Coordinates of C-alpha atoms in Angstrom, one line a residue:
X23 CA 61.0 21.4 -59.2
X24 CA 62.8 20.1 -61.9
X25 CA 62.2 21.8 -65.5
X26 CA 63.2 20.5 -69.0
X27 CA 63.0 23.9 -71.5
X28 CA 63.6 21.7 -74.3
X29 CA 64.0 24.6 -76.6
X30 CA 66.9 26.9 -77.0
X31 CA 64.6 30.5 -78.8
X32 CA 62.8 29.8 -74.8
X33 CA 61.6 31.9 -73.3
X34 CA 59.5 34.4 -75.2
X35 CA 61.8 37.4 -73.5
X36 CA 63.7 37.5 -77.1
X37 CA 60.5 38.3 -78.9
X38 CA 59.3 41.4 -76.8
X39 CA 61.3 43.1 -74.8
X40 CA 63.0 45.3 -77.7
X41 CA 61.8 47.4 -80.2
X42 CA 60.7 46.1 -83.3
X43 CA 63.5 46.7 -86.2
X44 CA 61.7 48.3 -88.8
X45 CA 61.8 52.1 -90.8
X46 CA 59.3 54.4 -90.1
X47 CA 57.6 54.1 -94.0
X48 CA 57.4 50.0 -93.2
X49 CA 55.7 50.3 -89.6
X50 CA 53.4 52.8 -91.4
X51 CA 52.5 50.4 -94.0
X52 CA 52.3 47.4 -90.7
X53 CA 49.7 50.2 -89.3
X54 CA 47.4 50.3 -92.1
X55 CA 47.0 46.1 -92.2
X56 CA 45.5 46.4 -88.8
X57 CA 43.3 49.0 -89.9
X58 CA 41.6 47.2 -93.1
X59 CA 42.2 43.7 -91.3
X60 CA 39.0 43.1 -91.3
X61 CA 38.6 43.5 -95.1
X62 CA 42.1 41.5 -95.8
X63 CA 40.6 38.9 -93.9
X64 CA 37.5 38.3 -95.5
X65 CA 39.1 39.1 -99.3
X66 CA 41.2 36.2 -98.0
X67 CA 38.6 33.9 -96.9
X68 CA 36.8 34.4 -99.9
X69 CA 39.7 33.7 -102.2
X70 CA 39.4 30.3 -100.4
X71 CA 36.1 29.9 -100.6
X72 CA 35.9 30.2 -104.2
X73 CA 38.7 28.1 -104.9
X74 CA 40.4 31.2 -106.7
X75 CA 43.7 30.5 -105.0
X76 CA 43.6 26.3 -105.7
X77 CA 43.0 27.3 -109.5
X78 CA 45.8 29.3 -109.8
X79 CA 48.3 26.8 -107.6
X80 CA 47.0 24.4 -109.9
X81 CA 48.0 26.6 -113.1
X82 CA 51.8 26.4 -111.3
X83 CA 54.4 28.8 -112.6
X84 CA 52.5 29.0 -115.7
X85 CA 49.7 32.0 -114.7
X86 CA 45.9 32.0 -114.9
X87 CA 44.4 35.3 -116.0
X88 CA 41.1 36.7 -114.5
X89 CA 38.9 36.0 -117.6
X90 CA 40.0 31.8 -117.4
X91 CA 39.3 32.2 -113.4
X92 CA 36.1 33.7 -114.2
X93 CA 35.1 31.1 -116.8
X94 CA 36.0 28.0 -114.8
X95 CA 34.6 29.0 -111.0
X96 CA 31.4 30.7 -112.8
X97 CA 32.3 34.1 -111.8
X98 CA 32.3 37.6 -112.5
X99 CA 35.4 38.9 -114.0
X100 CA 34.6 42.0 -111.5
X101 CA 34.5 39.7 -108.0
X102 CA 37.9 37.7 -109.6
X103 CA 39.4 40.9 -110.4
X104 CA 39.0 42.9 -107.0
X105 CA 39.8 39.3 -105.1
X106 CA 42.5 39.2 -107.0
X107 CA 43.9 42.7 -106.5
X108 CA 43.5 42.5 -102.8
X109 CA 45.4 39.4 -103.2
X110 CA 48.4 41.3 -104.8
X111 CA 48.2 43.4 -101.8
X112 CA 48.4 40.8 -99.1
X113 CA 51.4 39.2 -100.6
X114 CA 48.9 36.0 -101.7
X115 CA 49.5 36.0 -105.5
X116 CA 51.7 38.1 -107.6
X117 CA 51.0 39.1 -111.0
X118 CA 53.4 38.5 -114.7
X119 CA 51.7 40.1 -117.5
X120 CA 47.7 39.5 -117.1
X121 CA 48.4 36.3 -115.4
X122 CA 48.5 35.6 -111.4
X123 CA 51.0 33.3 -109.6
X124 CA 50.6 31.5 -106.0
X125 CA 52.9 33.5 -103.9
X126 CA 54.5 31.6 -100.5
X127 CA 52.2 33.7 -98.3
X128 CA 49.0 32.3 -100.5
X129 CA 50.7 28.3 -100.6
X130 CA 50.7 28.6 -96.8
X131 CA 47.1 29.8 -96.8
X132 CA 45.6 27.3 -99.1
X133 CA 47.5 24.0 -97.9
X134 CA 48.5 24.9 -94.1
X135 CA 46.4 23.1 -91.9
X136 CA 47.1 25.6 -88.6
X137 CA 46.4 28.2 -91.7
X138 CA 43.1 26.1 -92.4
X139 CA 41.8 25.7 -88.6
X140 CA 42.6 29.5 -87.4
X141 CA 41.0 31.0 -90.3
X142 CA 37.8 29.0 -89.8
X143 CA 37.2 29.5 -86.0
X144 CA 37.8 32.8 -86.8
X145 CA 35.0 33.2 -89.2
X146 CA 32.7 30.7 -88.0
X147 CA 32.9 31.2 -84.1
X148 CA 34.7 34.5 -83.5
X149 CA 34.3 36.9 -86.6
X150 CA 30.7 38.4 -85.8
X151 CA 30.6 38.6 -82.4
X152 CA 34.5 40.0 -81.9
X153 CA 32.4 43.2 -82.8
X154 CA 31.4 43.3 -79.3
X155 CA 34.6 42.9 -77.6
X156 CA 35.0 46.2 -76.7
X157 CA 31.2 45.7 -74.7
X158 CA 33.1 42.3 -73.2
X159 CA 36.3 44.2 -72.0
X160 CA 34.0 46.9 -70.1
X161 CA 31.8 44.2 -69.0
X162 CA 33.3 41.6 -68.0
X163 CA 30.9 39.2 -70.1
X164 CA 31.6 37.7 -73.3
X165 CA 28.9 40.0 -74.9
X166 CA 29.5 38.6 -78.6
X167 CA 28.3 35.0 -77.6
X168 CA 24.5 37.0 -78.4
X169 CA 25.0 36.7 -81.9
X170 CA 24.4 32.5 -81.1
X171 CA 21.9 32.7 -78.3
X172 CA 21.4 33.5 -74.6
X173 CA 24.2 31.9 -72.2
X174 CA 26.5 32.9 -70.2
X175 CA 29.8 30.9 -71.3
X176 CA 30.0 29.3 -74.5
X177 CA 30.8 26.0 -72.6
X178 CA 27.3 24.7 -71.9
X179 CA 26.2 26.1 -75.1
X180 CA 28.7 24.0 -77.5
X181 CA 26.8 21.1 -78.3
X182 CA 23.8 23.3 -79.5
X183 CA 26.3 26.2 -81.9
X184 CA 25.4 26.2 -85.3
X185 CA 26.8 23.2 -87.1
X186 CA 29.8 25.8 -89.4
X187 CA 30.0 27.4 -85.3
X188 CA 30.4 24.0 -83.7
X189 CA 33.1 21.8 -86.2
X190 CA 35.3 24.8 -86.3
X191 CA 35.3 25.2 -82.3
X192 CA 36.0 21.3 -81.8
X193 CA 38.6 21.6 -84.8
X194 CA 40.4 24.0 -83.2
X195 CA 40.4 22.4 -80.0
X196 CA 40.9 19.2 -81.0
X197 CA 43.9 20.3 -83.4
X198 CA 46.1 21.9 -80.8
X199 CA 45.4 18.7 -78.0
X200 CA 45.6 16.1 -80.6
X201 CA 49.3 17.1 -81.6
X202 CA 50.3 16.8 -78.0
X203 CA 49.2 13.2 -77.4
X204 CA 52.0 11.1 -78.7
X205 CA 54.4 13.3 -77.0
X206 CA 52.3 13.2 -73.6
X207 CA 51.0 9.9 -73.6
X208 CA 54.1 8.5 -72.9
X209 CA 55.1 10.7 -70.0
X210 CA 51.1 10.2 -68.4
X211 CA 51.5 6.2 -68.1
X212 CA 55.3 6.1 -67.2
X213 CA 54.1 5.0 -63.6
X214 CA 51.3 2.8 -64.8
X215 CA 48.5 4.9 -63.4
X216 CA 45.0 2.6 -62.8
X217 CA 42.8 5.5 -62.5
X218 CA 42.9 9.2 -64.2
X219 CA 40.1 11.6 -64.3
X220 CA 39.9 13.9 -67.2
X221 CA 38.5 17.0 -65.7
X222 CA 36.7 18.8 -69.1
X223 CA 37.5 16.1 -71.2
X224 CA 34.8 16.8 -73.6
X225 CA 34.2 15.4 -75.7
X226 CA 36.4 12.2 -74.6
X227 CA 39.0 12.1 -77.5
X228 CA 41.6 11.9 -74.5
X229 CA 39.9 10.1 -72.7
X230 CA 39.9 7.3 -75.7
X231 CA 43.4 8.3 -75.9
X232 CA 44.2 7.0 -73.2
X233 CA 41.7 3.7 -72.8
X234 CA 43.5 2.7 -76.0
X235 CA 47.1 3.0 -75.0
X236 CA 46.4 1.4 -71.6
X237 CA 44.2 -1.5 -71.7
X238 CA 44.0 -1.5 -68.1
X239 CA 43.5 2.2 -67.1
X240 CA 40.0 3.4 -66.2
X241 CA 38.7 7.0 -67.3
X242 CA 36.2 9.6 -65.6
X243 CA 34.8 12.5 -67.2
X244 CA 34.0 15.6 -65.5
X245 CA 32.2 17.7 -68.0
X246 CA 28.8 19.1 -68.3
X247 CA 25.6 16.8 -69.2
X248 CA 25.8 17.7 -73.2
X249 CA 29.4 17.1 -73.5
X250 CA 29.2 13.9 -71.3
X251 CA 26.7 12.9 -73.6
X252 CA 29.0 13.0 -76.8
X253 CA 31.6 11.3 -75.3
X254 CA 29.4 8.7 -74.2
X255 CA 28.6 8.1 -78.0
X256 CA 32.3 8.2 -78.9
X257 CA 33.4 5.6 -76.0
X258 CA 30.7 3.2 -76.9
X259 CA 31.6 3.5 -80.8
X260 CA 34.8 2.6 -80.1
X261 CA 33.6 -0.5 -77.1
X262 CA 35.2 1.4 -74.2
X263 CA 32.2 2.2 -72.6
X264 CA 33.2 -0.1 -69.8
X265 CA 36.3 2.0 -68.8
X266 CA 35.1 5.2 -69.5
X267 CA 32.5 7.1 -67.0
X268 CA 30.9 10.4 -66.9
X269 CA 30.6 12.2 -63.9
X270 CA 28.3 15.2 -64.6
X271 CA 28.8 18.6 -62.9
X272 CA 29.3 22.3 -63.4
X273 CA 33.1 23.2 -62.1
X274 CA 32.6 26.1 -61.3
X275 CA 29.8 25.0 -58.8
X276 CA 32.2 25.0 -55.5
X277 CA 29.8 23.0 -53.9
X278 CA 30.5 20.0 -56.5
X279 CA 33.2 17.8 -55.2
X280 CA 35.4 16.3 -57.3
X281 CA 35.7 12.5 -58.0
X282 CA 37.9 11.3 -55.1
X283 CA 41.3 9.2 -54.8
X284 CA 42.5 9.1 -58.6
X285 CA 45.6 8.3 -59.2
X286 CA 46.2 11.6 -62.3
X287 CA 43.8 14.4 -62.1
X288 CA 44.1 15.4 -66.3
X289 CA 43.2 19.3 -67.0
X290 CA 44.6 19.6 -70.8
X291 CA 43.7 23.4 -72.4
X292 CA 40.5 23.6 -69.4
X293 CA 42.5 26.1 -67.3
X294 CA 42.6 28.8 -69.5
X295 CA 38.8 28.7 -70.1
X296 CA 38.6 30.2 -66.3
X297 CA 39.5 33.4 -64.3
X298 CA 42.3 33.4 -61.7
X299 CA 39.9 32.9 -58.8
X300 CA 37.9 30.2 -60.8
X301 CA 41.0 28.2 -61.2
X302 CA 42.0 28.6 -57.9
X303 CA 39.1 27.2 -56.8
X304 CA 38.9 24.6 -59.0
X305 CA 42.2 23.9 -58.2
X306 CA 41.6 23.7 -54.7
X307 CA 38.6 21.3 -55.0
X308 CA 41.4 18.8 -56.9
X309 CA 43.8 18.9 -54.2
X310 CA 41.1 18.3 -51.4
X311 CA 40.5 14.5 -53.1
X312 CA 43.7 14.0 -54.3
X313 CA 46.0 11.1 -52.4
X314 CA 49.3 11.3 -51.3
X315 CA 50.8 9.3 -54.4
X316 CA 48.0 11.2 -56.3
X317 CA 48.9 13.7 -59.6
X318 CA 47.4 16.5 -61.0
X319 CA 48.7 17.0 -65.1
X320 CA 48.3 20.3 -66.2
X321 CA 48.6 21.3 -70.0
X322 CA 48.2 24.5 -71.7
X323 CA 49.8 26.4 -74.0
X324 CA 51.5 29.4 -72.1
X325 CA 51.7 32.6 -74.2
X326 CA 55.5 33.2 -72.6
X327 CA 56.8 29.6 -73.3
X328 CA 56.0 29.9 -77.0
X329 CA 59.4 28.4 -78.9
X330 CA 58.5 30.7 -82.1
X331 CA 56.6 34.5 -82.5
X332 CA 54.1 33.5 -84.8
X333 CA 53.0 30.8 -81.9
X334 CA 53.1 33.9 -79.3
X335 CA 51.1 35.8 -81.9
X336 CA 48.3 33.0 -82.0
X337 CA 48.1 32.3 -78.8
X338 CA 47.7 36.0 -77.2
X339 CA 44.9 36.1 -80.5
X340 CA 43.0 32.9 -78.9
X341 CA 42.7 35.1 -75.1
X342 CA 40.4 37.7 -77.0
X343 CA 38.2 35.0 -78.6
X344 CA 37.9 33.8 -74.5
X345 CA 37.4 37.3 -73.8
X346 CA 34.3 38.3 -76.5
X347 CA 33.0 34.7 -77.1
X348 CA 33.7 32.4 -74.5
X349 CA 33.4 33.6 -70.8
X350 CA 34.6 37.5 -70.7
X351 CA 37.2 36.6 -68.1
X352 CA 39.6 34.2 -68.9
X353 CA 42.8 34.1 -71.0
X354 CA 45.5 32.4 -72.5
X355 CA 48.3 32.9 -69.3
X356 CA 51.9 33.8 -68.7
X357 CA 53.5 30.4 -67.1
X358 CA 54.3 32.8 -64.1
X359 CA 50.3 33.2 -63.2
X360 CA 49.3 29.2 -63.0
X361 CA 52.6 28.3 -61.4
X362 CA 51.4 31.0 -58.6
X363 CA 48.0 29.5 -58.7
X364 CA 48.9 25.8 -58.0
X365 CA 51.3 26.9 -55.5
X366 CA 48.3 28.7 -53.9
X367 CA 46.2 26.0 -54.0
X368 CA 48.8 23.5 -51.3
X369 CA 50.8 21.9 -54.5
X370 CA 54.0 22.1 -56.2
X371 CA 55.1 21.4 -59.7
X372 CA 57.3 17.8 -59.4
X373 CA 58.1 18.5 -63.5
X374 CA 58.1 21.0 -65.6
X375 CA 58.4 20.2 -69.5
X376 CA 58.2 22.5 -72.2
X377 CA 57.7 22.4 -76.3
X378 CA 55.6 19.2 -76.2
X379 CA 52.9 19.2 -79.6
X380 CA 52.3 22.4 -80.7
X381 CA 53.7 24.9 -78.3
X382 CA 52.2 22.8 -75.0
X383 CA 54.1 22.5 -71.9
X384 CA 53.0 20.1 -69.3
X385 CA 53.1 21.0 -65.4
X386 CA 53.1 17.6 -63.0
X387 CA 52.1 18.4 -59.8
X388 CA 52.1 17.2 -56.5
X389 CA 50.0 18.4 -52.9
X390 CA 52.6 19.8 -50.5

């Protein structure tokens, strides 16, 4: 194997394997947040929404009191004021005289993008049905899909979400894979592969990825019917359609093969949509029609390879949204588990690269 950790705060060991540093009064304080998290959040989200924190980062170091807020967004003074106050509390705003300030916490809230994407799949896609994750942890079913409909996984179910539902799930998605592709691209076509298949590509924005940095590569997507059909659409507007094919299927029917003799087998943030024995066989299925000069490219963003806490943070967040809203038995894995996994399934990892996008690390691997 050989591995490039390409970041020095690797591995996550430093985060979590000490005690936290902080007074008994402060933890106290860190206690209560998770209690009224809920209520923080929403008091945060509505700030947002009703542009309370752009006025006031538009009024600078210069203040906007409560009555001018009111005036200007056609509000009461009352929902301003106890916005506002919560906001004091959360470190969003902070106050000089009757007039309120954009604090760093609030900048980063209002003009972050990662900020911007988290807080909406949150809302949209996770916030009602998290509710139910206690049902989903006992279960073993992600119970608080039921607020949207009657399925099983969320996967099938994606292209008929509510529309709020469905952008923030593919803006999520597509905001952690799309920061990896400049970095990735590169290391995919090194060898000048001819044919890849994208296994859950989607809706094909990889796929087109790829078509457009190789002019010679041809595509197949595994994916179900509705998410073949999108990126069907999206190829065609963009006059791939030639190179790019769909190859419908449900992988975690083991009596699907896959698409034989590729050259790269692509699975970029699909494994952690699965349970251990799911991926094994899907796994499995890959090497049984991969070639001897055939590659199987794994990316995901492992909780334990994280270069920075707050990544660790989000990413261990993201396994409880698989857990209550997407399937009720996968996760968001320690490196440790997949590397186990492929080995399992009769391949090794050739390379092993770290801190590529936004916290992604790329497994190459070969069949034994």
């Amino acid at each position: 194997m050989v591995s490039y950790h390409t970041n020095v705060l690797l591995p996550f060991m430093s985060f979590y394997t000490k005690p936290k540093k902080i007074t008994a009064l402060d933890a106290k304080f860190e206690a209560q947040k998770i209690a009224f998290a809920p209520i923080t959040f929403q008091a945060a989200r509505c700030l947002l929404k009703f542009n309370i924190l752009s006025e006031i980062d538009k009024a600078k170091d210069s203040g906007v009191t409560v009555v001018v807020l009111a005036q200007k967004l056609k509000l009461s003074e009352y929902a301003v004021g106890v916005l506002l106050d919560m906001g004091l509390s959360m470190g969003l705003v902070w106050q000089q005289d009757d007039k309120f300030i954009l604090d760093k916490v609030g900048h980063f809230l209002l003009n972050d993008d990662m900020s911007q994407v988290n807080l909406n799949f949150s809302h949209d896609l996770c916030y009602q049905g998290l509710f139910e994750l206690e049902n989903s942890l006992l279960e073993g079913k992600p119970k608080g899909l039921e607020v949207f409909g009657d399925w099983e996984t969320i996967y099938p179910a994606l292209s008929q979400l509510p529309d709020d539902a469905k952008a923030s799930w593919f803006e999520f998605d597509h905001y952690y894979s799309d920061h990896a592709f400049p970095a990735l691209l590169p290391i995919v076509f090194e060898h000048k592969p001819r044919t890849l298949v994208d296994v859950g590509g989607n809706t094909g924005k990889w796929a087109i990825a790829c078509t457009e940095y190789d002019p010679k590569v041809e595509v197949t997507i595994m994916d179900f019917p509705g998410q073949l059909k999108v990126a069907h659409k999206n190829a065609l507007d963009k006059g791939l359609e030639k190179r790019i094919k769909g190859y419908p299927t449900d992988l975690l029917d083991e009596s699907k093969a896959f698409v034989a003799g590729a050259d790269i087998y692509w699975m970029s943030q699909f494994l952690d949509c699965f349970a251990k024995k799911e991926i094994l066989s899907i796994l499995k299925r890959a090497a049984a029609v991969m070639g001897p000069n055939s590659q199987l490219f794994i990316v995901e963003t492992f909780w334990d390879r994280q270069p920075f806490e707050a990544a660790a943070y989000c990413v261990n967040a993201t396994s409880l949204y698989f857990t209550a809203m997407a399937n009720g038995n996968s996760r968001m894995y320690h490196s440790k588990d997949m590397l186990s996994l492929i080995s399992a399934a009769g391949m090794y990892v050739d390379e092993d690269i770290d801190n590529l996008g936004l916290g992604h690390t790329l497994l190459k691997c070969k069949l034994k």
